[in-house]
mmCIF file of C-alpha atoms and ligand atoms in Angstrom:
data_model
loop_
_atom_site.group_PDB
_atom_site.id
_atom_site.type_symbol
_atom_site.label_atom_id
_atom_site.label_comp_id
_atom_site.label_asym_id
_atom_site.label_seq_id
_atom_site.Cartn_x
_atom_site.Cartn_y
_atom_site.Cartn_z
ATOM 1 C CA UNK A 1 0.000 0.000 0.000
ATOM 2 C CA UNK A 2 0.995 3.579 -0.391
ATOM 3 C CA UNK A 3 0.616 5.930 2.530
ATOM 4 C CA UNK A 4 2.274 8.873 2.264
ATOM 5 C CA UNK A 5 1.982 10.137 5.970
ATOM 6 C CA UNK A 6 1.640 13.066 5.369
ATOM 7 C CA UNK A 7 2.921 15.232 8.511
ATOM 8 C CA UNK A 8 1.160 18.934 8.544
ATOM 9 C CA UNK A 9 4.132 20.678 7.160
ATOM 10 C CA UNK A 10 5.059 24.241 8.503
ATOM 11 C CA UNK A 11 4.693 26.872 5.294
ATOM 12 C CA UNK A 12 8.390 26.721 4.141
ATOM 13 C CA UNK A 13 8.435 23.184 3.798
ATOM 14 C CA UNK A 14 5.516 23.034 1.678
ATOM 15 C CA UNK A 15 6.801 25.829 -0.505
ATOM 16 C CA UNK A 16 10.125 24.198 -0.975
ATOM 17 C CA UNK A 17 8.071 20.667 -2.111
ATOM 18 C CA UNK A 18 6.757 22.686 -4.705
ATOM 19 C CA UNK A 19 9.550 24.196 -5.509
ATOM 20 C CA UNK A 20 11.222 20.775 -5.878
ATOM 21 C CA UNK A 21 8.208 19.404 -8.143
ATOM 22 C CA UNK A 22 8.242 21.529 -10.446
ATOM 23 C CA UNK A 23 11.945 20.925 -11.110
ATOM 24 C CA UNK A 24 10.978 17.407 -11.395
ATOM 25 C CA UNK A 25 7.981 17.930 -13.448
ATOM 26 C CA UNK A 26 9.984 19.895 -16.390
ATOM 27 C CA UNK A 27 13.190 17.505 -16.226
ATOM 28 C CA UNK A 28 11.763 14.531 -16.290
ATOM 29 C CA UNK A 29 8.689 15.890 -19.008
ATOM 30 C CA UNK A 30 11.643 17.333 -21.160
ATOM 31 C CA UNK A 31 14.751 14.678 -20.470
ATOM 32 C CA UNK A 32 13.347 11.812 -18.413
ATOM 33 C CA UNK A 33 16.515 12.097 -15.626
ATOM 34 C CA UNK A 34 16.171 15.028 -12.623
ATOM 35 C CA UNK A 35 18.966 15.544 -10.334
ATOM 36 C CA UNK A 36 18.007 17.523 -6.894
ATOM 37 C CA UNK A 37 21.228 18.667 -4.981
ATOM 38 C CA UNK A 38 21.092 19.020 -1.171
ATOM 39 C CA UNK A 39 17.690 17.724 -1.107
ATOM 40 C CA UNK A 40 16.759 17.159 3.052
ATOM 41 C CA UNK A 41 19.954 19.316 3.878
ATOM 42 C CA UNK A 42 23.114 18.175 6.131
ATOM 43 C CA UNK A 43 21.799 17.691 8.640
ATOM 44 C CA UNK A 44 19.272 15.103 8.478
ATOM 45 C CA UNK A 45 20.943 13.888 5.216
ATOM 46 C CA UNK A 46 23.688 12.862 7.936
ATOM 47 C CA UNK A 47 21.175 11.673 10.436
ATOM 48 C CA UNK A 48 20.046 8.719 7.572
ATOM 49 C CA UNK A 49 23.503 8.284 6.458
ATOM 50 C CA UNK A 50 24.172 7.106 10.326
ATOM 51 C CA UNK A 51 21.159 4.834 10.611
ATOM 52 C CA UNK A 52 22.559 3.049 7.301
ATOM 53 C CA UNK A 53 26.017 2.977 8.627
ATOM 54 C CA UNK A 54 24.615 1.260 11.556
ATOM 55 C CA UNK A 55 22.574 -1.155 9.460
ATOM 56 C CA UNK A 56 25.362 -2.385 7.626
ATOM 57 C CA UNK A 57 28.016 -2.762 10.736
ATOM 58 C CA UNK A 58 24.803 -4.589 12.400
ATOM 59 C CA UNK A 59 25.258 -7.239 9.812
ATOM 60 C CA UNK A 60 21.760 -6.226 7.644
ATOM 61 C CA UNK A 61 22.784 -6.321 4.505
ATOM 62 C CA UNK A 62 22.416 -9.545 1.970
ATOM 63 C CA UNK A 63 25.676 -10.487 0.351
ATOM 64 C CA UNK A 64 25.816 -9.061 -2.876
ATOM 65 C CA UNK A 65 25.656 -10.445 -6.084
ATOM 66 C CA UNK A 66 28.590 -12.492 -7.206
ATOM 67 C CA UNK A 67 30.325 -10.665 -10.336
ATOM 68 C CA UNK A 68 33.233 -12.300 -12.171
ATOM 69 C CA UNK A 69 35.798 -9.937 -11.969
ATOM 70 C CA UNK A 70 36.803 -7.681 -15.682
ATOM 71 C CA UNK A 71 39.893 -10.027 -15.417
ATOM 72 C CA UNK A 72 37.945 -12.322 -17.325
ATOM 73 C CA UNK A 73 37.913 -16.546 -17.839
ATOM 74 C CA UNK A 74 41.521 -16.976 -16.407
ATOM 75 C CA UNK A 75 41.112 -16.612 -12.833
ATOM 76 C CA UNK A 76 37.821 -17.309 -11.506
ATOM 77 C CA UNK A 77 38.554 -15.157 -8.136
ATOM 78 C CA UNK A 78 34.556 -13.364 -8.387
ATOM 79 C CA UNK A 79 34.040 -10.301 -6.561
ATOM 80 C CA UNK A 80 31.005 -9.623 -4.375
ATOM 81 C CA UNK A 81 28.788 -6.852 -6.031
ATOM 82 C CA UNK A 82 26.160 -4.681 -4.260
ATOM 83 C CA UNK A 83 25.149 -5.636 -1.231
ATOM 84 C CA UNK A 84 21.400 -4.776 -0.603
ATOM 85 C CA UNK A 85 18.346 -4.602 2.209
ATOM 86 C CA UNK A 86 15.012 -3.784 1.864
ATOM 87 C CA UNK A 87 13.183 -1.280 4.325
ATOM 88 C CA UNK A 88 9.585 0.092 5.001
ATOM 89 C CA UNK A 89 11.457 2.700 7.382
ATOM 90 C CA UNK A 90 9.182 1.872 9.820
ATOM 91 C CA UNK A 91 11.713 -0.306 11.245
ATOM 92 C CA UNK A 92 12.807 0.620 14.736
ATOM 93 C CA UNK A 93 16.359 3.282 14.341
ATOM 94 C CA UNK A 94 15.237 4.108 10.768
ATOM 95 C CA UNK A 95 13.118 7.016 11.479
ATOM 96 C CA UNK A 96 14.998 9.600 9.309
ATOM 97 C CA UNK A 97 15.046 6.815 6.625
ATOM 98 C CA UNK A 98 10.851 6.965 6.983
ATOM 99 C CA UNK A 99 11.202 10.517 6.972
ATOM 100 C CA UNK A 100 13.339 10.379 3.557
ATOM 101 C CA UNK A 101 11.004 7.873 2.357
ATOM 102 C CA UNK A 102 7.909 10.347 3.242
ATOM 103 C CA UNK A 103 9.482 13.021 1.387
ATOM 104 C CA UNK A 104 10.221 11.632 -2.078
ATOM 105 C CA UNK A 105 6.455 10.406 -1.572
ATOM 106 C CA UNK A 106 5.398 13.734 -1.098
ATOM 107 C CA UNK A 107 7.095 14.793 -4.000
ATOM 108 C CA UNK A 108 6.067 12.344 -6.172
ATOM 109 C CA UNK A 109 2.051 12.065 -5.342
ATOM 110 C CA UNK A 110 2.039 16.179 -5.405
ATOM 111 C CA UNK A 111 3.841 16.422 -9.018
ATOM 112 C CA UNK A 112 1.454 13.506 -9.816
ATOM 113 C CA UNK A 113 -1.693 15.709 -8.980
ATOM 114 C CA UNK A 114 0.147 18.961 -10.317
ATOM 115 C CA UNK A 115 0.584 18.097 -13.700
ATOM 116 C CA UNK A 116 -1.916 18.084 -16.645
ATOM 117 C CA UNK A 117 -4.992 16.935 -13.998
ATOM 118 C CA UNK A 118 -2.661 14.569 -12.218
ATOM 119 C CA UNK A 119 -0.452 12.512 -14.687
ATOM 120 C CA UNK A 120 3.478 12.940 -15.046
ATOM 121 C CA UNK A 121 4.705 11.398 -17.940
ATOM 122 C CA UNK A 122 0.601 10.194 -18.233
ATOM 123 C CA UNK A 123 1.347 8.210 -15.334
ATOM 124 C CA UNK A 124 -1.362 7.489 -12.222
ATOM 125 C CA UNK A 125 1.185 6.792 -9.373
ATOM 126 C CA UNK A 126 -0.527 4.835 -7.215
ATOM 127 C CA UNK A 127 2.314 2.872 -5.134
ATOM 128 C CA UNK A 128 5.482 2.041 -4.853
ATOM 129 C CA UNK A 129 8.000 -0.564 -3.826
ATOM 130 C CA UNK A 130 9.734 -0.840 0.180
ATOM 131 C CA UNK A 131 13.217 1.058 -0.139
ATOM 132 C CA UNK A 132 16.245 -0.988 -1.563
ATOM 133 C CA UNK A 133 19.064 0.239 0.557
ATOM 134 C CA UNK A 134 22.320 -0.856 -1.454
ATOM 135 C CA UNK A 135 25.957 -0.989 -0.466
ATOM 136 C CA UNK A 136 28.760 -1.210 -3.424
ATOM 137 C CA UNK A 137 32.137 -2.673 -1.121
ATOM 138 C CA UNK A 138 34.721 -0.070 -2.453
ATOM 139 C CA UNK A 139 36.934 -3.263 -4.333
ATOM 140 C CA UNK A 140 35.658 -2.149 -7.634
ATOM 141 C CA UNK A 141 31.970 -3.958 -7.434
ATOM 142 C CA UNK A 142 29.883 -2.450 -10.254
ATOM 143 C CA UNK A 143 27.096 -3.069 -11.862
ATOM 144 C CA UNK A 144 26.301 -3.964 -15.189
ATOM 145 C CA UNK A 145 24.578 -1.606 -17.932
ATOM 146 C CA UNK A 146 20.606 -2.668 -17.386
ATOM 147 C CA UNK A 147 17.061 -1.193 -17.630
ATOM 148 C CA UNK A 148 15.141 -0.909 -14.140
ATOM 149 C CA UNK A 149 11.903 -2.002 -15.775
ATOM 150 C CA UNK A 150 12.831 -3.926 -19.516
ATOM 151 C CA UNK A 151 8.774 -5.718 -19.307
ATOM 152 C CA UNK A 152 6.317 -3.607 -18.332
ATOM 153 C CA UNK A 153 6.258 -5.010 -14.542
ATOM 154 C CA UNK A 154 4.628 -1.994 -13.292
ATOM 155 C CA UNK A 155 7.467 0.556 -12.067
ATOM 156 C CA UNK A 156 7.487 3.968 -13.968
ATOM 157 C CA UNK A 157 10.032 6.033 -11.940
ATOM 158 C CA UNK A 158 13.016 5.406 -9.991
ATOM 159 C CA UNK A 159 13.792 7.536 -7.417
ATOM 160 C CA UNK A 160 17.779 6.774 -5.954
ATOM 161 C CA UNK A 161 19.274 9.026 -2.729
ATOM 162 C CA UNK A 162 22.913 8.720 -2.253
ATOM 163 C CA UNK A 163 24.447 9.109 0.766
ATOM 164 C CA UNK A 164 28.903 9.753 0.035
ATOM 165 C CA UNK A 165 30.469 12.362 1.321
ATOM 166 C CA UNK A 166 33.376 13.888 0.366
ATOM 167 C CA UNK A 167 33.096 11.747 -3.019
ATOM 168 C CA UNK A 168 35.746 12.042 -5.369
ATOM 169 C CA UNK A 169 34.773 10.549 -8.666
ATOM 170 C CA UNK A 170 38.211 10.043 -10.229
ATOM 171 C CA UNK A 171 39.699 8.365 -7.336
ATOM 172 C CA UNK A 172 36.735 6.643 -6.076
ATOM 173 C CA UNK A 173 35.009 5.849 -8.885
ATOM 174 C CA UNK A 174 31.416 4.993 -8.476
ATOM 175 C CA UNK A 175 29.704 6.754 -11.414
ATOM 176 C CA UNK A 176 25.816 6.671 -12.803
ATOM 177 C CA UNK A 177 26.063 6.760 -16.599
ATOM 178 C CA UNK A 178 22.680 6.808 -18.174
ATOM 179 C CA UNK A 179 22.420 6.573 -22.311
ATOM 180 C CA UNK A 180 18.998 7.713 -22.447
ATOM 181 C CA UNK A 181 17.362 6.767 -25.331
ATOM 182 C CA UNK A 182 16.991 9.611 -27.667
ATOM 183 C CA UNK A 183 19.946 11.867 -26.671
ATOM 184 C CA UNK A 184 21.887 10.407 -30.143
ATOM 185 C CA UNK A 185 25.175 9.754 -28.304
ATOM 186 C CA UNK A 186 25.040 11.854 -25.429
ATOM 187 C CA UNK A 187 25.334 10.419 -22.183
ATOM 188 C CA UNK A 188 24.289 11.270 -18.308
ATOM 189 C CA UNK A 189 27.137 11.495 -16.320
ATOM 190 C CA UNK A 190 25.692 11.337 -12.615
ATOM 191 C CA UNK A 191 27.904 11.459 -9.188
ATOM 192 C CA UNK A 192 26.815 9.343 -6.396
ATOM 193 C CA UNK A 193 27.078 12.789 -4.116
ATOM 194 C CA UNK A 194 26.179 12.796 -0.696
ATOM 195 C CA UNK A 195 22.147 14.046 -0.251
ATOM 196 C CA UNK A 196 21.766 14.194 -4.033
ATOM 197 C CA UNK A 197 18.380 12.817 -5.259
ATOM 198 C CA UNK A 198 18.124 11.463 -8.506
ATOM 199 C CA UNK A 199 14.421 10.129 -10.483
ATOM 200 C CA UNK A 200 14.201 8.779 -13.740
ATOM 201 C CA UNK A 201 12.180 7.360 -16.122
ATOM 202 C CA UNK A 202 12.714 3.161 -14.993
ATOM 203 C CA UNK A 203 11.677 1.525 -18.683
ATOM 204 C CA UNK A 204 13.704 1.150 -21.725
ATOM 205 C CA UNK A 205 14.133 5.035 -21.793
ATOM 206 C CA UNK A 206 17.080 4.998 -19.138
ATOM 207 C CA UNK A 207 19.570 2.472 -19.628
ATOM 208 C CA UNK A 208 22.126 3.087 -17.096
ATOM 209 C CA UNK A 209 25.320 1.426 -15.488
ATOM 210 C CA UNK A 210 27.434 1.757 -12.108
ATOM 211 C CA UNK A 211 31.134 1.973 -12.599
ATOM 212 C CA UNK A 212 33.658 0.310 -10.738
ATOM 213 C CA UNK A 213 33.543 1.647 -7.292
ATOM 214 C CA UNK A 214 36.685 2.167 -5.111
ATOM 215 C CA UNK A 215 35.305 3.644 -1.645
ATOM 216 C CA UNK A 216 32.065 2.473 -0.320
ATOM 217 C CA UNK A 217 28.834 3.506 -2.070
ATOM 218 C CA UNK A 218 25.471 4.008 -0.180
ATOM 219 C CA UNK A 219 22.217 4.744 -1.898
ATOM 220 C CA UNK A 220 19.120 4.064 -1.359
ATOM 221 C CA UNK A 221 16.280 3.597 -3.799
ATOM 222 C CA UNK A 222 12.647 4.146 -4.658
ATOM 223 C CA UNK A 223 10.216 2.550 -7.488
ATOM 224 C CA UNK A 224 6.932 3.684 -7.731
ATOM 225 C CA UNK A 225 4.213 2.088 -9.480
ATOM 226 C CA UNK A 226 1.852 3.300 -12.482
ATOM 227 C CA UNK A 227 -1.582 2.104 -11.330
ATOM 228 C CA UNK A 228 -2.202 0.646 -14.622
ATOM 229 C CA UNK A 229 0.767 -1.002 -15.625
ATOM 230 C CA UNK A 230 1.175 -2.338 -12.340
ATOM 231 C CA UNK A 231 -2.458 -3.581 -12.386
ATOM 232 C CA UNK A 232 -1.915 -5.590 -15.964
ATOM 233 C CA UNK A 233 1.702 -7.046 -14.242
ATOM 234 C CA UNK A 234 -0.035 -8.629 -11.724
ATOM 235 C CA UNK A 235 -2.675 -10.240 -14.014
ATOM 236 C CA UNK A 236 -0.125 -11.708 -16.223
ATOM 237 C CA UNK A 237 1.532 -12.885 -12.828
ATOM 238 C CA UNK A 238 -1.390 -14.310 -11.603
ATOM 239 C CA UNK A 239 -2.478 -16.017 -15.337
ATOM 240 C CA UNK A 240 0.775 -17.173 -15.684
ATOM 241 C CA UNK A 241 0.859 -18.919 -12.096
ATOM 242 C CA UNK A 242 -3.016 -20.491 -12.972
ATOM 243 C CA UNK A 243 -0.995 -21.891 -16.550
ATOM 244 C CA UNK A 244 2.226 -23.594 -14.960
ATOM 245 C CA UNK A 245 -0.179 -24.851 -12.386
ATOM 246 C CA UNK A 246 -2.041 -26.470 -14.225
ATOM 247 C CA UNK A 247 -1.176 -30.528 -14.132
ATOM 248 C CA UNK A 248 0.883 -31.611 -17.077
ATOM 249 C CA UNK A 249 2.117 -27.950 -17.599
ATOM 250 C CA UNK A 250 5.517 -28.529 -15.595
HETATM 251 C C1 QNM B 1 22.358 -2.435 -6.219
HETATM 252 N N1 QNM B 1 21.514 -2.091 -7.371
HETATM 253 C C2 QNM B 1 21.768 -0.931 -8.045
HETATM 254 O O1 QNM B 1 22.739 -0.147 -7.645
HETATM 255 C C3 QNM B 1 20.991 -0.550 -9.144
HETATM 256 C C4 QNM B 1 21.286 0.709 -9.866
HETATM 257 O O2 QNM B 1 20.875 0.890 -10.999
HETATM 258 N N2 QNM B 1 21.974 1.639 -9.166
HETATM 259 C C5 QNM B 1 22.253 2.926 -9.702
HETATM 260 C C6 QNM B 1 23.074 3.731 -8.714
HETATM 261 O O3 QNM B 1 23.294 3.241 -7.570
HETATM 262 O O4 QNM B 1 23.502 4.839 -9.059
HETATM 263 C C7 QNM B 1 19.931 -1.375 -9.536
HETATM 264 O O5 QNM B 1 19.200 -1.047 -10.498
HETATM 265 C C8 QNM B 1 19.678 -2.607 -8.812
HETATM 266 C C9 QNM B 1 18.614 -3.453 -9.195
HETATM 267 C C10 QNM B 1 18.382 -4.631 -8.480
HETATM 268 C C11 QNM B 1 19.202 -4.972 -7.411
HETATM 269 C C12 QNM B 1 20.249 -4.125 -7.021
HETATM 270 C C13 QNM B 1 20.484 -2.942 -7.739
HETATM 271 MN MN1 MN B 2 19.151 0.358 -11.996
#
């Protein structure tokens, strides 16, 4: 379910959510990427960073993904990937993750209602996944150029926080490139910079890859659903589970 709790904000913050939707309505109308700099301030920015810190020295996060290192065939030494948790930030210590959470939701559900009678991008946002915390081990873990959403399972934006401070991207590495589709050869370059926000479009629009990191990378991210398209994903779940089901259809 989707419940953005909305808090009664005091006037500023309100004006600033605005202010931020609009940015996002115009980027992501015009280029399908938006990129919000310094977007709950140091302060709390630094007050999630040290609930995920303690997350990850209590143990919480899932190995990652094994990834053969670029040294190819020869020696099989893998290297683990991303490590990742899931959170509702309702979880005990993650209130300024929830409040995070609560404000991309706000942002999202009012730009959703601002925009030509309440679609963006002719979207009905209705929902949205739990919050994918993810941890690249500085040892040159990447990951591997991919679409969010390649089959129409239901997510229409991706919303990704990052969390690195003092982030130097040529000696640490780390780097978003998106190839949107569209932009002829241009690419997006985007830094994994501490309390930098980041939405784009999740389909086939935004290809996108993680370079090899060398210092540890913390972001957390965001899907949110279309109503529709998430409505028709779960029907073809559902049909497909009735079909291999079925006796004799192993
Ligand atoms: C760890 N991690 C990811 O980092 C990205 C991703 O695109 N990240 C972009 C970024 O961190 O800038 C993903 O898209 C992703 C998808 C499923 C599981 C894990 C995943
Ligand atoms: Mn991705």
């Amino acid at each position: 379910e989707f419940l953005p709790s909305f808090l009664p904000r005091s006037r500023n913050n309100l004006e600033e959510i605005d202010d931020i939707c609009r940015n996002v309505i115009r980027d992501m109308n015009l280029w399908g990427v938006c990129v919000v700099n310094n977007f709950l301030g140091t302060e709390k920015g630094l007050a999630v960073l040290d609930e995920v810190l303690s997350i990850h020295s209590a143990g919480l996060f899932r190995d990652g993904q094994l990834v053969s290192n670029k040294a190819g065939a020869s020696d099989l030494k893998t290297i683990r990937g991303d490590q990742i948790t899931w959170l509702d930030g309702k979880e005990k210590n993650c209130q300024n993750i929830g409040m995070l959470i609560s404000k991309v939701d706000a942002i999202i559900m009012r730009a959703n209602k601002m925009h030509n009678n309440g679609k963006l991008g002719d979207y009905t946002i209705n929902g949205r996944t739990k919050a994918m915390v993810a941890c690249y081990p500085g040892y040159g873990s990447h990951y591997v150029k991919h679409v969010d959403n390649p089959n129409r399972d239901g997510r229409c934006i991706t919303a990704i926080y990052y969390l690195n401070r003092d982030w130097d991207i040529t000696q640490n590495g780390g780097l978003l490139r998106i190839f949107p589709e569209g932009w002829q050869d241009q690419v997006a370059n985007i830094e994994p910079l501490f309390d930098r926000i980041l939405f784009f479009w999740s389909d086939r629009r935004n290809p996108h890859e993680v370079q090899p990191a060398y210092k540890t990378r913390y972001a957390i991210t965001l899907w949110y659903f279309d109503a529709e398209e998430r409505n028709e994903a779960c029907r073809r779940y559902q049909r497909d589970k009735e079909i291999n089901s079925k006796p004799g259809n192993s």
